[in-house]
Coordinates of C-alpha atoms in Angstrom, one line a residue:
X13 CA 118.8 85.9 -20.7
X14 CA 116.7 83.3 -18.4
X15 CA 116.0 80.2 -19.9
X16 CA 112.1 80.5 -19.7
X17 CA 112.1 83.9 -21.5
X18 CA 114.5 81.8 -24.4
X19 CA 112.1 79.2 -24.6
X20 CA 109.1 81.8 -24.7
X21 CA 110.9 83.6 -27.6
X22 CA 112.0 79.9 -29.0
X23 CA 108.1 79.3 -29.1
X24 CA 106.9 82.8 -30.5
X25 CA 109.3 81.4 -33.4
X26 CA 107.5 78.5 -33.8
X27 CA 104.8 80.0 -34.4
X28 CA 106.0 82.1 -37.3
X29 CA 107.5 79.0 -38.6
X30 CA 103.9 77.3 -38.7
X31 CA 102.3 80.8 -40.3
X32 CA 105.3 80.5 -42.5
X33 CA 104.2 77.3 -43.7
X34 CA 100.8 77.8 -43.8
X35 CA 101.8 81.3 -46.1
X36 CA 103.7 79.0 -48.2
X37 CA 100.4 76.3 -49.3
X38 CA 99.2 79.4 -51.8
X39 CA 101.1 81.9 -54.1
X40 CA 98.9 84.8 -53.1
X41 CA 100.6 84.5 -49.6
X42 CA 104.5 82.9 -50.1
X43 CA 105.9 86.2 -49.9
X44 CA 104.2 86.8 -46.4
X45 CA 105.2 83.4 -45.4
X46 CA 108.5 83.6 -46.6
X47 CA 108.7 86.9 -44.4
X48 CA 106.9 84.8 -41.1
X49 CA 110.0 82.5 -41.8
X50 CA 112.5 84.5 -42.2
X51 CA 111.7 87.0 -39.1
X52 CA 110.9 82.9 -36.8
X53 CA 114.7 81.9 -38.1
X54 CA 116.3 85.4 -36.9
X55 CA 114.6 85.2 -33.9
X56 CA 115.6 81.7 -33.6
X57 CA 119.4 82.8 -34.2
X58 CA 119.6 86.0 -31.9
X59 CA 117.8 84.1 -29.3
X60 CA 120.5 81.3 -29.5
X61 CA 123.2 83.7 -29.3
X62 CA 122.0 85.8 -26.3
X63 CA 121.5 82.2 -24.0
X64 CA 124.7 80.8 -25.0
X65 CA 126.7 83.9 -24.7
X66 CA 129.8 83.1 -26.3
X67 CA 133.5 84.8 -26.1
X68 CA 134.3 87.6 -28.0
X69 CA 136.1 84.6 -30.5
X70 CA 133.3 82.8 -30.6
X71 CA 131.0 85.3 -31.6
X72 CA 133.2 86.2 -33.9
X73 CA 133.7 82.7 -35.7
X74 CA 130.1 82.8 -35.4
X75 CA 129.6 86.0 -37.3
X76 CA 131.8 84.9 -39.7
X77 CA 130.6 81.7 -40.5
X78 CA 126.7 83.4 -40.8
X79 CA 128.5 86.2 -43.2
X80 CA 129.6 83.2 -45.8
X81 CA 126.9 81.3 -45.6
X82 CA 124.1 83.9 -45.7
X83 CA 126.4 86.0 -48.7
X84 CA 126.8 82.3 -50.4
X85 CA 122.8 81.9 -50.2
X86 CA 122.0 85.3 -51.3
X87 CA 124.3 84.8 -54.6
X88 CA 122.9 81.7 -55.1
X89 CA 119.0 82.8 -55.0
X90 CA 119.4 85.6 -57.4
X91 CA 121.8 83.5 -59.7
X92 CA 119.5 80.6 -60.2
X93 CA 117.2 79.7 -62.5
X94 CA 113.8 78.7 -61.8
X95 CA 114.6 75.7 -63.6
X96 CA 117.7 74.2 -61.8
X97 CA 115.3 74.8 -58.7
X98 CA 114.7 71.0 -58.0
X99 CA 118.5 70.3 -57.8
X100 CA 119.3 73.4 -55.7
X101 CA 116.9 72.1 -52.9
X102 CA 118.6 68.3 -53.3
X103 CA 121.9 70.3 -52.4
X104 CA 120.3 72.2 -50.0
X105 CA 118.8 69.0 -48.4
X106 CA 122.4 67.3 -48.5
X107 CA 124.0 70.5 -46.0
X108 CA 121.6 70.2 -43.4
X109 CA 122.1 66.3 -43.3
X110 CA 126.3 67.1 -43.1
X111 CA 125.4 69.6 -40.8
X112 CA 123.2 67.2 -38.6
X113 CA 126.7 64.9 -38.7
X114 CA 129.3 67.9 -37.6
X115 CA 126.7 68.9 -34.5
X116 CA 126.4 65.6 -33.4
X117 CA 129.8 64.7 -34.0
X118 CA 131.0 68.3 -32.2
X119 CA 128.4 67.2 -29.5
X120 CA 130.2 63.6 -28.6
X121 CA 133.7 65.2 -28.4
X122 CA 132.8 68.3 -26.1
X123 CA 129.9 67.4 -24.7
X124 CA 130.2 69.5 -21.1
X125 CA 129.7 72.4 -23.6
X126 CA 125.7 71.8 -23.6
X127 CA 125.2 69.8 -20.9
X128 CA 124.5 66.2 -21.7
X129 CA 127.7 65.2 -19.7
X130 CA 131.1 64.3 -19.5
X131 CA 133.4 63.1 -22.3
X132 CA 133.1 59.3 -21.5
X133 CA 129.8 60.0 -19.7
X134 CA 127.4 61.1 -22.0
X135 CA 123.8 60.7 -20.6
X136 CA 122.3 57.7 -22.5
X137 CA 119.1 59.3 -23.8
X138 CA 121.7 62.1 -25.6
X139 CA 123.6 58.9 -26.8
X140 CA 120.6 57.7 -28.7
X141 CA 119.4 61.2 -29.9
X142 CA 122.8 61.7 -30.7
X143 CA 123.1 58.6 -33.0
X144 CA 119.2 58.9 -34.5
X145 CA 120.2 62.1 -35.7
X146 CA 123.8 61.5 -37.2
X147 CA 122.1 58.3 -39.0
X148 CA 119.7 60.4 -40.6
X149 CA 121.4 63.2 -41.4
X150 CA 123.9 61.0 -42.9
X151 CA 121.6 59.7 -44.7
X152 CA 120.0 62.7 -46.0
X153 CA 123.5 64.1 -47.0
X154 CA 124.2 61.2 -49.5
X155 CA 120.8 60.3 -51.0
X156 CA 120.5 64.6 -51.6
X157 CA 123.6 64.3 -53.2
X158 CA 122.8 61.5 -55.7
X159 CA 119.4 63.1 -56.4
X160 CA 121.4 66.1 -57.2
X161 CA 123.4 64.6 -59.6
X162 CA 120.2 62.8 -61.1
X163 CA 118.6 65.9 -60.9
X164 CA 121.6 68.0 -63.0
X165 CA 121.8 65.3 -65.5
X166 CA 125.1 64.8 -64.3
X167 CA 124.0 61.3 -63.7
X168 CA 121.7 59.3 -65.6
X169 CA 118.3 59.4 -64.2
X170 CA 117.4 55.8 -65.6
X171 CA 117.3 53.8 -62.3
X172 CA 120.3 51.5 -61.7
X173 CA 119.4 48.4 -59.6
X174 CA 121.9 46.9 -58.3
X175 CA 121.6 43.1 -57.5
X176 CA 120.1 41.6 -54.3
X177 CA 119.5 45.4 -53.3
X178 CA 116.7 44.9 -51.2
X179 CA 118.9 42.6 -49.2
X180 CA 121.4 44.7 -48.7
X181 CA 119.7 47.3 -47.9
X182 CA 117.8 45.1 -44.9
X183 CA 121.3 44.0 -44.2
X184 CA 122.4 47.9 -43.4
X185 CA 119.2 48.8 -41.7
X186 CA 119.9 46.1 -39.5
X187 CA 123.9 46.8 -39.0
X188 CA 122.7 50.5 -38.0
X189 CA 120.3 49.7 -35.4
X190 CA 122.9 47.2 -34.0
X191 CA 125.6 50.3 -34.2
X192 CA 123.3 52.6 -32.7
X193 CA 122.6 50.0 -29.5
X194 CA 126.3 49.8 -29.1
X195 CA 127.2 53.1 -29.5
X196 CA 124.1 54.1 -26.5
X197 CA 125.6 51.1 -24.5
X198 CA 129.3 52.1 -25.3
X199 CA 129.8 55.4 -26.2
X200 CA 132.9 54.3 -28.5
X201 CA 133.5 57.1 -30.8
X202 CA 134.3 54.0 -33.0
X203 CA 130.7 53.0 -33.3
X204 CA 130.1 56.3 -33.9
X205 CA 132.1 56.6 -37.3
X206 CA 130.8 53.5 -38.2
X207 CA 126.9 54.7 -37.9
X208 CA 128.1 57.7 -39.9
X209 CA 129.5 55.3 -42.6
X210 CA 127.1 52.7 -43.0
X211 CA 124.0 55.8 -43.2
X212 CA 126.1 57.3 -45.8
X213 CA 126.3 54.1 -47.9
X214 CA 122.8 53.2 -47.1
X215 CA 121.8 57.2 -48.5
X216 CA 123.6 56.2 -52.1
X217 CA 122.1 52.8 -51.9
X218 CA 118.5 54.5 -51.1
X219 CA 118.4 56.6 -53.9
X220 CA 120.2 55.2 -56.6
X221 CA 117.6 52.6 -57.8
X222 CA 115.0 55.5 -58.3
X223 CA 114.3 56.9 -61.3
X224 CA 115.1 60.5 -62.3
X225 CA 111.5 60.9 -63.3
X226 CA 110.3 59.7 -59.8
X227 CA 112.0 62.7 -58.1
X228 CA 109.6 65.1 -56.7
X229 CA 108.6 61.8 -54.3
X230 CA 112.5 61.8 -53.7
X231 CA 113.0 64.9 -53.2
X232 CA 109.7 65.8 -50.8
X233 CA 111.0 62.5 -48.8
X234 CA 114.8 64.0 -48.5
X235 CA 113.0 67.2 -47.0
X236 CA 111.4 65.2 -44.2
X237 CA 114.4 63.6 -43.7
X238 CA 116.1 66.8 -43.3
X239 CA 113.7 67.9 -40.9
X240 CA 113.7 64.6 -38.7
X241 CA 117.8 64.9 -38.8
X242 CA 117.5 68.7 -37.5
X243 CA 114.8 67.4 -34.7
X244 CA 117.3 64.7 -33.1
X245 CA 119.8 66.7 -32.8
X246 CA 118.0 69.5 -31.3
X247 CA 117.0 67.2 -28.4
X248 CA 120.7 66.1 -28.5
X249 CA 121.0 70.2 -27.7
X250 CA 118.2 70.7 -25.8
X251 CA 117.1 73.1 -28.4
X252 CA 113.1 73.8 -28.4
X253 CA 113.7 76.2 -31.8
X254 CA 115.4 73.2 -33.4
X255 CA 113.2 70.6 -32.6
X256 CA 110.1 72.7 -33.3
X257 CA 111.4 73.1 -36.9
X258 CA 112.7 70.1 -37.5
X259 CA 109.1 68.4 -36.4
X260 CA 107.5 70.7 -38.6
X261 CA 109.6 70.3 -41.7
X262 CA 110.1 66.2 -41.1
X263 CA 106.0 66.0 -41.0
X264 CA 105.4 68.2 -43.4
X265 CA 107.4 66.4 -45.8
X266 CA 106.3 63.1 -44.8
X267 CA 102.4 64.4 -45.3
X268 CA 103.4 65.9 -48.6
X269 CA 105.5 62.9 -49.9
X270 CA 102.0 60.6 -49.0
X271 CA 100.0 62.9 -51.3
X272 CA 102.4 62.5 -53.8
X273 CA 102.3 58.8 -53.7
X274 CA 98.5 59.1 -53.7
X275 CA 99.0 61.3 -57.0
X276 CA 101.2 58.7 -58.3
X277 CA 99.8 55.4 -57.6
X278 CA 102.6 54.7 -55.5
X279 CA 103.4 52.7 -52.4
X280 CA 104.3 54.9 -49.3
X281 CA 106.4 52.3 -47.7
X282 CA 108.7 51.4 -50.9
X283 CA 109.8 55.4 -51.1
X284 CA 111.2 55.2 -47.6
X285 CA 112.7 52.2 -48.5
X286 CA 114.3 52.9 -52.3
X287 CA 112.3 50.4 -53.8
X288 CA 110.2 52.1 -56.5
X289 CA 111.4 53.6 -59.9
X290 CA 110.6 52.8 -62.8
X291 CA 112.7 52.6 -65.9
X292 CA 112.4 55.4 -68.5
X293 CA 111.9 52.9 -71.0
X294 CA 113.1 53.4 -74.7
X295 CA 114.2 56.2 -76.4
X296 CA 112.3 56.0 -79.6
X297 CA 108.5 54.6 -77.6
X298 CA 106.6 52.8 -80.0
X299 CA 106.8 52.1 -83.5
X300 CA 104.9 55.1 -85.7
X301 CA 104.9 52.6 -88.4
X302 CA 102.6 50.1 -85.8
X303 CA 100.1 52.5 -84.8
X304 CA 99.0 55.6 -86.4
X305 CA 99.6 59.3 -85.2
X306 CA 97.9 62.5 -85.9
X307 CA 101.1 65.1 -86.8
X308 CA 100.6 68.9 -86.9
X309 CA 102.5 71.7 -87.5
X310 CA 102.5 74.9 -85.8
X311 CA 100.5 76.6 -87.7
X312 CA 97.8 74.4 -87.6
X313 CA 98.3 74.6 -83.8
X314 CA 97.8 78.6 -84.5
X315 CA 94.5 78.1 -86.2
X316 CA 92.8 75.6 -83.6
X317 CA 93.5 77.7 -80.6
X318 CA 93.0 81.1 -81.8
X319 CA 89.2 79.9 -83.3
X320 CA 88.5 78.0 -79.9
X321 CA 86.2 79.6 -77.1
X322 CA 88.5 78.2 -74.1
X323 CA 92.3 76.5 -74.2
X324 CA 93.9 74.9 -71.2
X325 CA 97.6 74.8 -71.0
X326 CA 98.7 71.9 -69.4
X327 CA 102.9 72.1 -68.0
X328 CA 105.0 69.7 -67.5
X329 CA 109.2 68.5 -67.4
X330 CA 109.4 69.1 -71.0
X331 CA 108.2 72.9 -70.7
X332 CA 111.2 73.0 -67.9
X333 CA 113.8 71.2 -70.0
X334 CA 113.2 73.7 -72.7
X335 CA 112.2 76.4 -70.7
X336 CA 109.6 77.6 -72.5
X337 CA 107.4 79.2 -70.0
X338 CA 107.9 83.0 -71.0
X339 CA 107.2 81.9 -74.4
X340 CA 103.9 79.7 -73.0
X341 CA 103.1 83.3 -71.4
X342 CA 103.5 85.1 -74.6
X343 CA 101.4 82.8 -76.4
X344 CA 98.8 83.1 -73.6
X345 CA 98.8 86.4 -74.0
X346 CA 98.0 86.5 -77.5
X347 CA 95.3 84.2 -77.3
X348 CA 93.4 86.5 -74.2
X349 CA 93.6 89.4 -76.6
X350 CA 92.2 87.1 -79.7
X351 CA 89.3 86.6 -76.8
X352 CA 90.3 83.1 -75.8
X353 CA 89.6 81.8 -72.1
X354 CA 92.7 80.3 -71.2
X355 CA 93.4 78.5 -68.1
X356 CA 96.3 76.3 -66.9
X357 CA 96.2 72.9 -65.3
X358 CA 98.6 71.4 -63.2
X359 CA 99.3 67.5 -62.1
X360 CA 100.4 67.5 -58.2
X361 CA 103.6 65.2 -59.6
X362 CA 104.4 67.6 -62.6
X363 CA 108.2 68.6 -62.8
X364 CA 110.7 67.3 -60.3
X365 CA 109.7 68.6 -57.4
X366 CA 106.3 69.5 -55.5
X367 CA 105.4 72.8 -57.0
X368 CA 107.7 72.8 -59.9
X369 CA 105.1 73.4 -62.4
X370 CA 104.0 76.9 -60.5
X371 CA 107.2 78.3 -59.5
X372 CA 108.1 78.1 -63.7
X373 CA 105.0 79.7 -64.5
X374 CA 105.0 82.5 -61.2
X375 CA 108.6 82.8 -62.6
X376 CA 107.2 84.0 -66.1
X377 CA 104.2 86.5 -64.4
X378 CA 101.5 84.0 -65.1
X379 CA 98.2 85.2 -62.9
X380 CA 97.9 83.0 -60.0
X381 CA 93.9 83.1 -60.9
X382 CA 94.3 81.6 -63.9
X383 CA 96.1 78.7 -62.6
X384 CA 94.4 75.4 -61.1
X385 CA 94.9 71.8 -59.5
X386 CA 94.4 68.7 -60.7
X387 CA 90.6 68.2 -58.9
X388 CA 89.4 72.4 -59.6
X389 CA 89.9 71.8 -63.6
X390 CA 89.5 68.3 -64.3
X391 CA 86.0 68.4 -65.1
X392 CA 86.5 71.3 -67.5
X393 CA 88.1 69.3 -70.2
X394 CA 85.0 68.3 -71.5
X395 CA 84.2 71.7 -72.0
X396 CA 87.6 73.0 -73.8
X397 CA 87.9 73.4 -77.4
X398 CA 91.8 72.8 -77.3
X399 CA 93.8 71.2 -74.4
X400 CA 97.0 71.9 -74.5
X401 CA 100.1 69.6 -73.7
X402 CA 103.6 70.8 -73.2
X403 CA 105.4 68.2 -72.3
X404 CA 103.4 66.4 -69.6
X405 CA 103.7 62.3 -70.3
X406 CA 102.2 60.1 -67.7
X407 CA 99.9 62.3 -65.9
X408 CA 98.1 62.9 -69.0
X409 CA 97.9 58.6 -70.2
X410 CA 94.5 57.6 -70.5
X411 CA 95.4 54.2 -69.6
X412 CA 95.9 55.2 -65.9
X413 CA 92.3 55.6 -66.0
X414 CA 90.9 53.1 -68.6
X415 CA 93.4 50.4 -68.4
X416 CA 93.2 48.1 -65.0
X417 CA 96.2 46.3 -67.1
X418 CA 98.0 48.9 -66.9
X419 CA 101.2 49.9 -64.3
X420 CA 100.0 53.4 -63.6
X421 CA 96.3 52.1 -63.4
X422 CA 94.4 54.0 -60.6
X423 CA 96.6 57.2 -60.7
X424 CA 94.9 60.6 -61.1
X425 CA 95.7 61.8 -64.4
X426 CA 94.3 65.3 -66.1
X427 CA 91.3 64.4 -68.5
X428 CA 93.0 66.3 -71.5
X429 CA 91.7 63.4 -73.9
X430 CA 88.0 64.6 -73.2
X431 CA 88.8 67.5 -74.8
X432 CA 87.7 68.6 -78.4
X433 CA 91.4 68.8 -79.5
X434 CA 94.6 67.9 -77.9
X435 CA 98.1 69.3 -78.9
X436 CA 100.7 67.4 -77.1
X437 CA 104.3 69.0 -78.1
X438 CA 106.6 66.3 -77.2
X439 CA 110.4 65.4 -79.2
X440 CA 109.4 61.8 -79.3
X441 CA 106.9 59.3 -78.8
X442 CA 109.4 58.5 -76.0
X443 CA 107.6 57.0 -72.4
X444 CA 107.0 58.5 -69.4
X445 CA 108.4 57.6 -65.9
X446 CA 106.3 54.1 -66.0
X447 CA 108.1 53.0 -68.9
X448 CA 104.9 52.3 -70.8
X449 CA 103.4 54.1 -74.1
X450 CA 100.9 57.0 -73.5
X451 CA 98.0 55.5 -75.8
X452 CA 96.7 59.6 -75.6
X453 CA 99.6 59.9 -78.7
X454 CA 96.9 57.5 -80.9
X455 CA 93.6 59.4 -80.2
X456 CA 91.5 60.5 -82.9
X457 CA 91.4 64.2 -81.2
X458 CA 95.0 64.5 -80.2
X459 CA 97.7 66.1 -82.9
X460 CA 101.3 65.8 -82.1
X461 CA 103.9 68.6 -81.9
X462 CA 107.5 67.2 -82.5
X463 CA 110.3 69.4 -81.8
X464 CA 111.8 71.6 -78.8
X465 CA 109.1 72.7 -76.5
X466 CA 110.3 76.7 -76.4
X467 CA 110.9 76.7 -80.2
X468 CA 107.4 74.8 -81.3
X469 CA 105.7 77.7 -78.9
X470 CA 107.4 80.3 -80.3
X471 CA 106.3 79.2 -84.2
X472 CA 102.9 79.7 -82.6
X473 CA 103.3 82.8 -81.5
X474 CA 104.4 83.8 -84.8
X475 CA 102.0 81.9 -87.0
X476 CA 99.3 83.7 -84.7
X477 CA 100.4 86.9 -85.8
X478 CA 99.7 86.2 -89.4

């Protein structure tokens, strides 16, 4: 194969990459742009394969290594559940930064094999793509790996700051541009190991001051990582397919993590640089004996939303920690046959991820026309007989709008306090993310719902039937 008609075929995937992603900005089309991906990525492969034209071995390895991989991938897609999503795509992230390390790393030690020179004479611009993209990648790798763990509760998600971290941090960013000058002026697979090292460290050290409920920043942020990782080494490579996707993944991330921090009153510049992340705060929230709540039962949950004209369901991390969005379906259900409008709303920040909130509910067959953003339903609060709350905290405070005191003051929240009456199920009076008390709990319209999320839903749903 000629290397123009490769790079023709390298660009025809790149195009199905970008359909791919435009597909992917609405559930009506992800399956179609799921398809444009996956038909851009096997082009992207076979192309690969035809202009490099391996031995009989190598294609072999080759085949092998795609046969684990893609078998691995496929049992873990139909094995997972829609609510571990957030920490499969960490893990996910964390293999394409190691991956970014071996090619790189495979790339300084046989570099005749692609081109970019002799080992000992490496061609200086592939030294400094080289190194860009093993720093990322390395990076990526770590930081996926402890928002993983954060993610899976396997560590906890309260931040841990370590002292003088900003300082270190500098300190390492600093060390790593000096590395990655020597090792372009060098080429001393020394400095190389020690960029690898001191981007891995610096990945932990990113990460681990964030919060576990600050993660769908983290984990959009990761993604563009990812993506830049994959772009530097596929100029390392001299691969247009590689760079192509790795541009489009690394900016679309970065675009995505900016809207994010719009939707969360957050500074841009301190996600890139670990600073943010707030503490979860206490356990118990505030004192019930200090201020007064409104407590209701599920059967007085029954009786408001099967005698209202419209409900909207707001979803949030507790519906995913419970996993209560079949039985949020099933109650949904019930009210639409009782003759009850019912709409859901969802927060761009909901969940731990971008999107968590409408995979769970595609997940349990919810309509996609009955679901809405943040800025299509806000203004229909005011209009709802019953809004409600399943176990969304800080996007629903009213002090992020009323409060200029206030740390979350300025961030878009859902208006669910304008409506007529607000059930908020929630197993404590427990903060949010911002550490702070959602003053939504003391309204003289809002009735709490103390328990499990999937169990108080399902009382409903019974009560209802009575």
């Amino acid at each position: 194969m000629s290397e123009n008609f490769a790079a023709f075929l390298y660009l025809v995937s790149g195009v199905l990459f970008i359909l791919a992603l435009r597909g992917l900005s609405h559930p009506t089309t992800s399956r179609q742009g799921n398809m444009f991906g996956m038909v851009g990525m096997g082009l992207a492969i076979v192309t690969t394969l035809l202009l490099a034209r391996p031995s009989f071995g190598g294609l072999l390895i080759i085949v092998i290594g795609m046969a684990i991989g893609g078998g691995a991938g496929a049992y873990i897609a139909r094995k997972i559940a829609m609510t571990a999503m957030p920490q499969l795509v960490a893990a996910f992230h964390s293999l394409v930064g190691l991956a970014a390390v071996a090619v790189a790393a495979a790339a300084l030690y046989a570099p005749e094999s692609i081109g970019i020179g002799t080992v000992g004479h490496i061609h200086a611009q592939a030294l400094v793509e080289m190194s860009i993209g093993v720093a990322i990648g390395a990076i990526t790798f770590t930081g996926s790996i402890i928002a993983f763990l954060k993610l899976d509760g396997r560590m906890s998600g309260k931040p841990i700051l370590l002292p003088s971290r900003h300082i270190i941090n500098i300190a390492l960013g600093v060390a790593l541009l000096l590395l990655v000058i020597g090792f372009a002026t060098t080429q001393s697979h020394l400095m190389f190991w020690l960029i690898v090292v001191v981007a891995l460290a610096l990945g932990v050290l990113l990460i681990v001051p964030i919060g576990g409920a600050d993660m769908p920043v983290v984990v959009s942020m990761l993604n563009s990582y990812s993506g830049w990782a994959a772009a530097g080494i596929g100029f390392t490579l001299q691969n247009l397919a590689l760079i192509i996707t790795g541009a489009l993944v690394g900016s679309s991330g970065a675009i995505l993590s900016y809207i994010m921090c719009k939707g969360m009153n957050r500074s841009f510049i301190s996600v890139i640089l670990g600073g943010f992340g707030g503490d979860a705060g206490p356990a118990g929230g505030a004192d019930l004996g200090e201020r007064t709540v409104k407590q209701g039962s599920a059967d007085d949950a029954a009786y408001l939303m099967k005698n209202a004209a419209r409900v909207i369901i707001v979803p949030g991390y507790g519906m995913a920690v419970a996993q209560a969005q079949h039985a949020l379906r099933e109650m949904a259900d019930v009210l639409k046959k009782e003759g009850v409008e019912v709409k859901y709303a969802i927060h761009p920040v909901a969940g731990r991820m971008p999107g968590h909130m409408n995979v769970l509910l595609a997940e349990a067959n919810v309509p996609y026309d009955e679901v809405f953003e943040l800025e299509d339903i806000n203004s229909e609060f005011a209009q709802t007989d019953v809004a409600f709350v399943i176990g969304a905290n800080d996007v629903t405070n009213p002090a992020a709008r009323d409060d200029p005191s206030s740390p979350i003051f300025g961030m878009p929240i859902l208006n669910v306090d304008q409506a007529r009456t607000c059930l908020f199920i929630k197993r404590s009076l427990g903060s949010g993310y911002a550490g702070i008390d959602n003053t939504l709990f003391y309204k003289d319209n809002t009735m709490m719902l103390f328990g499990d999320a999937k169990k108080m839903v399902d009382d409903i749903v019974k009560a209802m039937a009575h």
